[in-house]
Amino acid sequence: TAVAKWNDLAGELLYFSTTCTGRTSHVGIYVGNNTFIHASGSASKPDKVIVSSLSGYYGRVLLGARRF
């Protein structure tokens, strides 16, 4: 089920367009309090799982959320 932006519940998947194509290029899991967990780095140089805010950059590139 698609979820309206900023109406997220913990556990929902968040979809981001970090490559400016308008297509999903990054996914995270919403954990509450305007934060989500996701893998940082790239496919060729992975780093670790981190917690980030939906304020700023990630809020701007957020495409939407889905509830399963």
mmCIF file of C-alpha atoms in Angstrom:
data_model
loop_
_atom_site.group_PDB
_atom_site.id
_atom_site.type_symbol
_atom_site.label_atom_id
_atom_site.label_comp_id
_atom_site.label_asym_id
_atom_site.label_seq_id
_atom_site.Cartn_x
_atom_site.Cartn_y
_atom_site.Cartn_z
ATOM 1 C CA THR A 1 0.000 0.000 0.000
ATOM 2 C CA ALA A 2 1.382 3.409 -0.930
ATOM 3 C CA VAL A 3 1.699 5.870 1.965
ATOM 4 C CA ALA A 4 1.485 9.654 1.704
ATOM 5 C CA LYS A 5 4.735 11.488 2.413
ATOM 6 C CA TRP A 6 5.286 12.338 6.071
ATOM 7 C CA ASN A 7 2.593 9.911 7.176
ATOM 8 C CA ASP A 8 5.077 7.140 7.895
ATOM 9 C CA LEU A 9 4.931 4.397 10.505
ATOM 10 C CA ALA A 10 7.895 2.438 11.789
ATOM 11 C CA GLY A 11 8.716 -0.474 9.505
ATOM 12 C CA GLU A 12 7.603 1.111 6.244
ATOM 13 C CA LEU A 13 9.977 1.041 3.296
ATOM 14 C CA LEU A 14 11.126 4.438 2.042
ATOM 15 C CA TYR A 15 12.150 4.910 -1.598
ATOM 16 C CA PHE A 16 14.655 7.549 -2.698
ATOM 17 C CA SER A 17 15.968 8.876 -6.002
ATOM 18 C CA THR A 18 19.588 9.662 -5.139
ATOM 19 C CA THR A 19 20.717 9.680 -8.779
ATOM 20 C CA CYS A 20 18.359 12.490 -9.894
ATOM 21 C CA THR A 21 16.588 10.221 -12.406
ATOM 22 C CA GLY A 22 13.225 10.165 -10.657
ATOM 23 C CA ARG A 23 13.603 6.389 -10.288
ATOM 24 C CA THR A 24 14.250 4.467 -7.083
ATOM 25 C CA SER A 25 17.965 4.120 -6.457
ATOM 26 C CA HIS A 26 18.036 3.755 -2.650
ATOM 27 C CA VAL A 27 15.738 2.172 -0.042
ATOM 28 C CA GLY A 28 15.554 2.537 3.727
ATOM 29 C CA ILE A 29 13.312 1.456 6.596
ATOM 30 C CA TYR A 30 11.511 4.107 8.627
ATOM 31 C CA VAL A 31 12.156 3.783 12.376
ATOM 32 C CA GLY A 32 10.214 6.782 13.718
ATOM 33 C CA ASN A 33 11.032 10.319 14.845
ATOM 34 C CA ASN A 34 11.781 11.392 11.257
ATOM 35 C CA THR A 35 14.657 8.856 11.009
ATOM 36 C CA PHE A 36 15.349 5.750 8.950
ATOM 37 C CA ILE A 37 17.993 3.031 8.669
ATOM 38 C CA HIS A 38 19.807 2.280 5.444
ATOM 39 C CA ALA A 39 23.078 0.974 4.055
ATOM 40 C CA SER A 40 25.611 3.700 3.352
ATOM 41 C CA GLY A 41 28.341 3.526 0.743
ATOM 42 C CA SER A 42 27.932 2.048 -2.730
ATOM 43 C CA ALA A 43 27.685 -1.389 -4.304
ATOM 44 C CA SER A 44 31.406 -1.385 -5.065
ATOM 45 C CA LYS A 45 32.403 0.175 -1.727
ATOM 46 C CA PRO A 46 29.837 -0.724 0.941
ATOM 47 C CA ASP A 47 30.204 0.826 4.371
ATOM 48 C CA LYS A 48 27.648 -0.046 7.065
ATOM 49 C CA VAL A 49 24.050 0.349 8.178
ATOM 50 C CA ILE A 50 23.412 3.827 9.584
ATOM 51 C CA VAL A 51 20.533 5.901 10.949
ATOM 52 C CA SER A 52 19.797 9.127 9.056
ATOM 53 C CA SER A 53 17.277 11.948 9.305
ATOM 54 C CA LEU A 54 14.606 12.630 6.716
ATOM 55 C CA SER A 55 15.375 16.317 7.122
ATOM 56 C CA GLY A 56 17.596 17.917 4.516
ATOM 57 C CA TYR A 57 18.966 15.831 1.643
ATOM 58 C CA TYR A 58 16.990 12.616 2.196
ATOM 59 C CA GLY A 59 13.743 14.526 2.615
ATOM 60 C CA ARG A 60 14.338 16.202 -0.752
ATOM 61 C CA VAL A 61 15.057 12.963 -2.638
ATOM 62 C CA LEU A 62 12.293 10.898 -0.982
ATOM 63 C CA LEU A 63 9.969 9.464 -3.625
ATOM 64 C CA GLY A 64 7.507 7.862 -1.234
ATOM 65 C CA ALA A 65 6.815 5.034 1.175
ATOM 66 C CA ARG A 66 5.059 1.680 1.070
ATOM 67 C CA ARG A 67 3.438 -0.298 3.833
ATOM 68 C CA PHE A 68 3.445 -4.086 3.540
#
